[in-house]
mmCIF file of C-alpha atoms in Angstrom:
data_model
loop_
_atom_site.group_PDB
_atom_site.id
_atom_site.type_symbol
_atom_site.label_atom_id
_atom_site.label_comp_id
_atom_site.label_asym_id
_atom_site.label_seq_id
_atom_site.Cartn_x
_atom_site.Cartn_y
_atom_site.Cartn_z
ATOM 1 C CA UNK A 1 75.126 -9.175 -10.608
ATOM 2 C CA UNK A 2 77.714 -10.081 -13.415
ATOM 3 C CA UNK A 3 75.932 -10.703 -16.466
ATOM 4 C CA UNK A 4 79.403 -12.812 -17.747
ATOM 5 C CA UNK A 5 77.869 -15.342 -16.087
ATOM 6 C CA UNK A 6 74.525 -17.106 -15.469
ATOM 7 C CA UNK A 7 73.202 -19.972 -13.396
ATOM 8 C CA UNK A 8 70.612 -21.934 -15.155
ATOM 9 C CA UNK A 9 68.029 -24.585 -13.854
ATOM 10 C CA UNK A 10 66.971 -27.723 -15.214
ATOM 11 C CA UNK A 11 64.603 -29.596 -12.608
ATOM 12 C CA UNK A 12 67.161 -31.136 -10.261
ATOM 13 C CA UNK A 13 70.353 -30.440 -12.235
ATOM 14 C CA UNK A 14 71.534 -26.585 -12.253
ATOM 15 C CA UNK A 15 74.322 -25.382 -14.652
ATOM 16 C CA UNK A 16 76.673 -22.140 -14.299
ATOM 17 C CA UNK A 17 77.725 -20.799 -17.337
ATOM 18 C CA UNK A 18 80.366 -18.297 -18.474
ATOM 19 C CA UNK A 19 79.015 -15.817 -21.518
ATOM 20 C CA UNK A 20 82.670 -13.940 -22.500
ATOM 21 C CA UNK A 21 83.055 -15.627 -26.027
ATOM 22 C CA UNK A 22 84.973 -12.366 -26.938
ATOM 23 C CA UNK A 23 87.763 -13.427 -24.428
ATOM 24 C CA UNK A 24 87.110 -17.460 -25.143
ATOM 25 C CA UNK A 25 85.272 -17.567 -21.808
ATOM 26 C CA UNK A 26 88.331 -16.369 -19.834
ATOM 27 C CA UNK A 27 87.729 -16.355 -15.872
ATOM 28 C CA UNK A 28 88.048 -12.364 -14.769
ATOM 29 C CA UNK A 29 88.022 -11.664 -11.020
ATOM 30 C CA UNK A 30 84.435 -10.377 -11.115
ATOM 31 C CA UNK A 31 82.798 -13.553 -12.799
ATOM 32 C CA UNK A 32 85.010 -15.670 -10.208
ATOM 33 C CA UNK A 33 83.487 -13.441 -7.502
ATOM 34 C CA UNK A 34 79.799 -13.864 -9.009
ATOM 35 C CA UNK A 35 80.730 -17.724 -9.462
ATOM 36 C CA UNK A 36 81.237 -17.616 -5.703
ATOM 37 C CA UNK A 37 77.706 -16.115 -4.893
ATOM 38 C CA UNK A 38 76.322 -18.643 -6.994
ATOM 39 C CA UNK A 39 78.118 -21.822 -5.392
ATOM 40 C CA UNK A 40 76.800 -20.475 -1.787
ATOM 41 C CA UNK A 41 73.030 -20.054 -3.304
ATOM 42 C CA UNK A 42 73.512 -23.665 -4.772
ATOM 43 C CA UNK A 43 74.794 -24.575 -1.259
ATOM 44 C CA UNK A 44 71.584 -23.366 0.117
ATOM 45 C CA UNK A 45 68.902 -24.844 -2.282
ATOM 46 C CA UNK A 46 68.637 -28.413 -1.369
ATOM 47 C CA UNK A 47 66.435 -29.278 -4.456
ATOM 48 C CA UNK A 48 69.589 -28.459 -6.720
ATOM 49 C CA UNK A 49 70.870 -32.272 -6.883
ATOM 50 C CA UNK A 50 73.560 -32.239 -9.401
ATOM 51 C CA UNK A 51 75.340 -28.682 -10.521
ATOM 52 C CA UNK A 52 77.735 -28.528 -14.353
ATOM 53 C CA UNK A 53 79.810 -26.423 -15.473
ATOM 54 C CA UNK A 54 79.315 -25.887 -18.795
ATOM 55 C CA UNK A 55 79.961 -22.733 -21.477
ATOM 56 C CA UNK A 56 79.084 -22.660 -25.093
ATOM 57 C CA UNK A 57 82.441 -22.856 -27.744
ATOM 58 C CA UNK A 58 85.148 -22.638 -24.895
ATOM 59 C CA UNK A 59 84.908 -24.062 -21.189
ATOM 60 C CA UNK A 60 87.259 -21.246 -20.521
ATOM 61 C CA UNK A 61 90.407 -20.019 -21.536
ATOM 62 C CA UNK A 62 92.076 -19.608 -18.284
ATOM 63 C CA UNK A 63 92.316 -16.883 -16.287
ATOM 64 C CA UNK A 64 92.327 -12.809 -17.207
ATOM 65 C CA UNK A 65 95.524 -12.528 -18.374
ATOM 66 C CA UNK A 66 94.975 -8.751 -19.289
ATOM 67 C CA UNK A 67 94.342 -7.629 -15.735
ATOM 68 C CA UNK A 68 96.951 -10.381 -14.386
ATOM 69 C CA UNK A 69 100.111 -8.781 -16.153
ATOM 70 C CA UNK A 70 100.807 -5.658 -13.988
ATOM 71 C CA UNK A 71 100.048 -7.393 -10.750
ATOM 72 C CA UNK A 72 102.922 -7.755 -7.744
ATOM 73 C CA UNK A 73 102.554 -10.508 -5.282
ATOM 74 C CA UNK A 74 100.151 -9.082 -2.948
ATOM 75 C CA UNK A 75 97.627 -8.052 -6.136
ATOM 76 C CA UNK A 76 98.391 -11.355 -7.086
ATOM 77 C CA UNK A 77 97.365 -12.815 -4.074
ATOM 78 C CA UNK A 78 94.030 -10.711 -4.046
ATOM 79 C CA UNK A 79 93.360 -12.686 -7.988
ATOM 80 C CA UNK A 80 93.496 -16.130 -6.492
ATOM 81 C CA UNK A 81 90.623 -18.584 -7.461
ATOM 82 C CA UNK A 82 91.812 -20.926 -5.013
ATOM 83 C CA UNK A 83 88.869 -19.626 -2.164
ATOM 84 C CA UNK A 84 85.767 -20.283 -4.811
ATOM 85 C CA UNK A 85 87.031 -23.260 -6.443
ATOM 86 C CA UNK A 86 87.630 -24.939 -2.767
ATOM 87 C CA UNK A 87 84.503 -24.366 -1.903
ATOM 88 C CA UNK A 88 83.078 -25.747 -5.355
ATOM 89 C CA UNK A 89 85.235 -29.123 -4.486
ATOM 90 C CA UNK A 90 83.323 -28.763 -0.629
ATOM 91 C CA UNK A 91 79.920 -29.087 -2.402
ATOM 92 C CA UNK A 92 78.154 -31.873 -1.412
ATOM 93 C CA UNK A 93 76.468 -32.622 -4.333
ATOM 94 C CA UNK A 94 77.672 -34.264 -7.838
ATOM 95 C CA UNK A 95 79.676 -31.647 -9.771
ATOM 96 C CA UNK A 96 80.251 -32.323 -13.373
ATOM 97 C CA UNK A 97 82.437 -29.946 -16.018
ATOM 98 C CA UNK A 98 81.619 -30.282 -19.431
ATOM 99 C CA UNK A 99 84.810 -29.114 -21.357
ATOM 100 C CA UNK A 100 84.194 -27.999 -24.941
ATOM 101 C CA UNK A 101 86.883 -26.160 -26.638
ATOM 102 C CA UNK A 102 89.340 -24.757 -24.416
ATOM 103 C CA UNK A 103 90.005 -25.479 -20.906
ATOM 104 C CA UNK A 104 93.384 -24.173 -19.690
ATOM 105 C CA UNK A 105 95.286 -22.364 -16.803
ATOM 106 C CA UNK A 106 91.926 -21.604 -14.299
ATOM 107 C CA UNK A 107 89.390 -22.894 -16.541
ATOM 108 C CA UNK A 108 91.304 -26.446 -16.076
ATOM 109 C CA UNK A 109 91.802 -26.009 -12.812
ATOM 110 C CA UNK A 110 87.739 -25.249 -12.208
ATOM 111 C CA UNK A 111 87.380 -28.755 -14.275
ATOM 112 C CA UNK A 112 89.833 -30.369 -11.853
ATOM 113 C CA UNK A 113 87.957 -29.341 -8.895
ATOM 114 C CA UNK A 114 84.770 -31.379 -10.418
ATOM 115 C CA UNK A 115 83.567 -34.627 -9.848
ATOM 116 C CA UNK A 116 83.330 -35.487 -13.015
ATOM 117 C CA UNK A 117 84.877 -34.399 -16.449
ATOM 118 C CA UNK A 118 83.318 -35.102 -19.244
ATOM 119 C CA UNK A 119 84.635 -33.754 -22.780
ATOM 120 C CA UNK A 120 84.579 -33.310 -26.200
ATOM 121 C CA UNK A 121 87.340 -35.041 -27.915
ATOM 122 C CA UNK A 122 88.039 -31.880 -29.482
ATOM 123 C CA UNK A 123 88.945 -29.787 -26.631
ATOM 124 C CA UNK A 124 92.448 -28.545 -26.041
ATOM 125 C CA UNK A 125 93.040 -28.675 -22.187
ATOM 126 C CA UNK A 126 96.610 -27.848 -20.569
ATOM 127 C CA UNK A 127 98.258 -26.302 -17.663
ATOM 128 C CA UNK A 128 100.198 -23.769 -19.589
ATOM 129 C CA UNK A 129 100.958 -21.246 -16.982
ATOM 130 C CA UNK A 130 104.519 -22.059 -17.178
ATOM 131 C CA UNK A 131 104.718 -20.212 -20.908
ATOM 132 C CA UNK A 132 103.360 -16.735 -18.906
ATOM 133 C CA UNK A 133 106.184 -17.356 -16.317
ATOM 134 C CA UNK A 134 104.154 -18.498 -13.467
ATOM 135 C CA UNK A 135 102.551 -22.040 -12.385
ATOM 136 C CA UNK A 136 99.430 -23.349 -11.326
ATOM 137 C CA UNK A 137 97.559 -21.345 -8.824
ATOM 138 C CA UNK A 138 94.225 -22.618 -8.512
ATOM 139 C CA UNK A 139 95.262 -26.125 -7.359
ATOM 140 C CA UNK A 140 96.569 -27.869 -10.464
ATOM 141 C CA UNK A 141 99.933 -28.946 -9.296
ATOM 142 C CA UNK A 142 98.097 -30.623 -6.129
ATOM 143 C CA UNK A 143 95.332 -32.130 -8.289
ATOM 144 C CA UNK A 144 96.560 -32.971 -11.555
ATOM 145 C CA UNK A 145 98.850 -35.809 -10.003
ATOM 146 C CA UNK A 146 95.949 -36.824 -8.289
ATOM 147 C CA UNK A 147 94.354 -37.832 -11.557
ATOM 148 C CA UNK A 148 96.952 -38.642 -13.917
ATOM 149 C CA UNK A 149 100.305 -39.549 -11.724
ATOM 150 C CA UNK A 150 103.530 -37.371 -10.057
ATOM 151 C CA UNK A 151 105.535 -38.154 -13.647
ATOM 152 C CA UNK A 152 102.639 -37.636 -16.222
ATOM 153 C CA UNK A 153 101.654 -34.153 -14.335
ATOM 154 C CA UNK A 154 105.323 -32.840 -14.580
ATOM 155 C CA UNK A 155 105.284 -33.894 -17.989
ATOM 156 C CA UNK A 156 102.013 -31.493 -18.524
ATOM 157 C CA UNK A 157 103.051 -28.655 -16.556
ATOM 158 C CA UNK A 158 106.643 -28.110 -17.316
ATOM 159 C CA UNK A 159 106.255 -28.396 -20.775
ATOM 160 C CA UNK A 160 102.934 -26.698 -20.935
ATOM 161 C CA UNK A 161 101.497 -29.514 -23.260
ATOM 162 C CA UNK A 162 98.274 -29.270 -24.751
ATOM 163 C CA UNK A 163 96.435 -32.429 -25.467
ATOM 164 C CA UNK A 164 92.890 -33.237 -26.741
ATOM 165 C CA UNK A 165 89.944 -34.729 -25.332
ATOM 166 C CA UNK A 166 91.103 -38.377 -26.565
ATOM 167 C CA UNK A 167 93.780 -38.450 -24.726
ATOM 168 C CA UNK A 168 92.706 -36.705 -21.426
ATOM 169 C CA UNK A 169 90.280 -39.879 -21.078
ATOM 170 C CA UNK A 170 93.263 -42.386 -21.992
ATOM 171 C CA UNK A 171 95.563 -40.590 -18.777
ATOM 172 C CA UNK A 172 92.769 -40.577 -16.657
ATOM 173 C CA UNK A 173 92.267 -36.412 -16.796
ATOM 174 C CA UNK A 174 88.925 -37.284 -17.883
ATOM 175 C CA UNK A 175 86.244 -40.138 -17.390
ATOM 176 C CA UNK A 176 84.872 -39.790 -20.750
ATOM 177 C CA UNK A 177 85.510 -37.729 -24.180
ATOM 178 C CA UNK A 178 82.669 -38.162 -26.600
ATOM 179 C CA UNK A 179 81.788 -36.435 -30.045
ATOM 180 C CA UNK A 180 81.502 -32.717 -29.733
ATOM 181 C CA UNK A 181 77.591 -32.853 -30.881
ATOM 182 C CA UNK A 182 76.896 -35.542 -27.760
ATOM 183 C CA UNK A 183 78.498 -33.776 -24.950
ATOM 184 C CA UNK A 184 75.846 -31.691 -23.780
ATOM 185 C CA UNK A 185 73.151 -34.724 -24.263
ATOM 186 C CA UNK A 186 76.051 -37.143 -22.787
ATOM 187 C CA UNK A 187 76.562 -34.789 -19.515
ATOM 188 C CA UNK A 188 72.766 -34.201 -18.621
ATOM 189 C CA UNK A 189 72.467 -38.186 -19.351
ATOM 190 C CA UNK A 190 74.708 -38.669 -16.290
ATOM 191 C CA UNK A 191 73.014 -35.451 -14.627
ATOM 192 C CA UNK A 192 69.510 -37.429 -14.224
ATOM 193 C CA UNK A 193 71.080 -40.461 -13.620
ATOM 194 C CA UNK A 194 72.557 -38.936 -10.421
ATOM 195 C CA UNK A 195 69.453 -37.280 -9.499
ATOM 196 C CA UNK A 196 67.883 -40.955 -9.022
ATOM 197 C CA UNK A 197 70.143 -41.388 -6.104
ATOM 198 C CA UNK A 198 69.610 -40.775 -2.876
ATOM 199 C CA UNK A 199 71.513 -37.386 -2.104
ATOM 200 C CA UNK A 200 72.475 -38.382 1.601
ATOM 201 C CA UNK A 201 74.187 -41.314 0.281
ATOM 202 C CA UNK A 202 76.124 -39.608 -2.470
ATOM 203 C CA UNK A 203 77.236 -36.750 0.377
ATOM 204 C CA UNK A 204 78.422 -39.312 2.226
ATOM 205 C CA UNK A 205 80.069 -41.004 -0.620
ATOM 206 C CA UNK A 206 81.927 -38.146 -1.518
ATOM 207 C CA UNK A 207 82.865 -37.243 1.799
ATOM 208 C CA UNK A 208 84.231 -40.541 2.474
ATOM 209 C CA UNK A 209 86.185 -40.403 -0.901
ATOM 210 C CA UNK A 210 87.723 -36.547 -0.765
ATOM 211 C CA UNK A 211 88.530 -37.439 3.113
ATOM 212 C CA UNK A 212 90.430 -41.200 2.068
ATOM 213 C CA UNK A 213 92.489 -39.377 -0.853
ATOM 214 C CA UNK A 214 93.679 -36.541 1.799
ATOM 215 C CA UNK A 215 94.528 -39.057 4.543
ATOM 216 C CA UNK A 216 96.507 -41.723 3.215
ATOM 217 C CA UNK A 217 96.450 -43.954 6.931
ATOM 218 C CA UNK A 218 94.337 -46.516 5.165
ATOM 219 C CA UNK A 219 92.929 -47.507 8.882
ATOM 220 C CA UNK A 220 92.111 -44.161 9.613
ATOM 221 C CA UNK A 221 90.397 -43.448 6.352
ATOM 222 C CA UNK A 222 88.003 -46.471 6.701
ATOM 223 C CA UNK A 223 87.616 -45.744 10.219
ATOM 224 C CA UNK A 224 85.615 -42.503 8.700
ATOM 225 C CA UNK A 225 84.032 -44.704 5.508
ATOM 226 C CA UNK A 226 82.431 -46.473 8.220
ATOM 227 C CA UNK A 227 81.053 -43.871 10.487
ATOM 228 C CA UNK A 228 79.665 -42.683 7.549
ATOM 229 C CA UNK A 229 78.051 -45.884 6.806
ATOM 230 C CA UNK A 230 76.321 -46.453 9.784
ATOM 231 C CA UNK A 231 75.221 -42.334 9.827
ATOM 232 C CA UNK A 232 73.308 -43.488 7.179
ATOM 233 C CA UNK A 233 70.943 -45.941 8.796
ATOM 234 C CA UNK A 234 69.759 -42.767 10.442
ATOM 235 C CA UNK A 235 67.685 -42.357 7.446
ATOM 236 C CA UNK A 236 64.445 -42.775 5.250
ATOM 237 C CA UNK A 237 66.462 -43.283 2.190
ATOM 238 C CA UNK A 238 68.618 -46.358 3.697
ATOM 239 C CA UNK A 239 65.019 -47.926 4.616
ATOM 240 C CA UNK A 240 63.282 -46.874 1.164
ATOM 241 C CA UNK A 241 66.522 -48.603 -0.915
ATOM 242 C CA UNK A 242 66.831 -51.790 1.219
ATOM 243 C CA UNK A 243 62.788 -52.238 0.971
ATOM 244 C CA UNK A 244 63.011 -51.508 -2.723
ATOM 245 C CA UNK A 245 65.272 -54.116 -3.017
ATOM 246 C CA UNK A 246 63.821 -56.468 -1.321
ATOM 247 C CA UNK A 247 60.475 -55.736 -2.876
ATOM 248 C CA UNK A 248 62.363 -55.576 -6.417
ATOM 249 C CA UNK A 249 60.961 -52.459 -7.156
ATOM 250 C CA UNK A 250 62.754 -49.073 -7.674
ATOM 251 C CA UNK A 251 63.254 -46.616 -4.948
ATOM 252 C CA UNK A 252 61.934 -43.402 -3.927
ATOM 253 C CA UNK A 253 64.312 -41.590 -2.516
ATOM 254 C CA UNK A 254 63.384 -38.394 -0.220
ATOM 255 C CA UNK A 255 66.845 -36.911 0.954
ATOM 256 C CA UNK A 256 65.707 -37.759 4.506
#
């Protein structure tokens, strides 16, 4: 077990958090590999609603650069993140990074692959890889113009700009950028407020949303919105809400 970094447990809402402040949180192979273990545990434990990504001072400050330098391509290949963070973007729950401090190269990337980001204003996010000679390797070329548009992401990457919280939620990088002393309060906020929701639903949701955004046949893409849909009257949870409402009370949702 790496002791760099630690899964924590807050009733429904679990958190994973790097503890390298000597190397601003920078992602080595070993935490990535321990990150991995924990994502498949997280997988497993259906009471685990919502999961963050959160680490004290920096988010992380990309990627081992250190044990990176002397690499050639097939060592390279062995460092890729891309296996753990695809399987972080597979989860089925609600995945939220909360950036503080620095986020860039793999530790952006990691934040790209969430759900949600929500940050302090204060942070300094940014592709940079292009400064070490490299690009994106973790999926930030394919994501970031996801978010933010083709022109705006070339604008990032090629010029390895750094910008701040503020203006990550004004391009879209970010749904929200609060003051550094309410982002942790901010993120768990949203946290419980997910946990109220019925967890088949918001599986489906994001299933129906990852699959539309990879398949851009609008026809083909509703054709699977709405076989999810009807999946769901399958379930206890589509009776409970539909009562609830009815009944104008809230509902109990089971995950069944």
């Amino acid at each position: 077990m790496n002791q760099q970094i630690i899964l924590e447990r807050d009733g429904q809402a679990a958190t994973i958090k790097v503890l390298r402040p000597e190397a601003l949180n920078a992602l080595s192979r070993s935490i990535v590999d321990e990150m991995d273990r924990l994502v498949e545990e997280i997988r497993a434990d259906k009471s685990i609603r919502v999961l963050l990504f959160y680490s004290e001072e920096n988010f992380a400050a990309g990627a081992d650069i250190k044990a990176m330098a002397p690499c050639g391509e097939e060592e390279a290949r062995a460092f890729l993140f891309t296996p753990t963070y695809n399987k972080i973007q597979a989860l089925p729950i609600p995945t939220i990074a909360v950036v503080d401090g620095y986020a860039f190269g793999g530790g952006l990337e990691l934040a790209l692959r969430c759900d949600f980001r929500i940050v302090a204003k204060t942070a300094k996010m940014g592709l940079t890889e292009l400064n070490l000679g490299i690009i994106p390797g973790a999926g930030g070329t394919v994501l970031l113009p996801r978010l933010v548009g083709e022109a705006k992401a070339k604008e990032l990457i090629y010029l390895s700009r750094v910008i701040d919280g503020v203006e990550a939620e004004r391009i879209g990088l970010a749904n929200l950028a609060v003051e550094r002393e309410e982002l942790l309060p901010t993120a768990r906020k949203w946290a419980d407020k997910l946990c109220t929701r019925s967890s088949l639903s918001l599986a489906a949701a994001k299933a129906a949303i990852e699959y539309g955004v990879g398949h851009p046949e609008v026809q083909d893409a509703c054709a699977h919105e709405g076989a999810l849909w009807a999946e769901l009257f399958n379930h206890h949870d589509q009776k409970e809400g539909m009562a609830a409402f009815i009944e104008k009370r809230r509902p109990v949702f089971t995950g069944e």
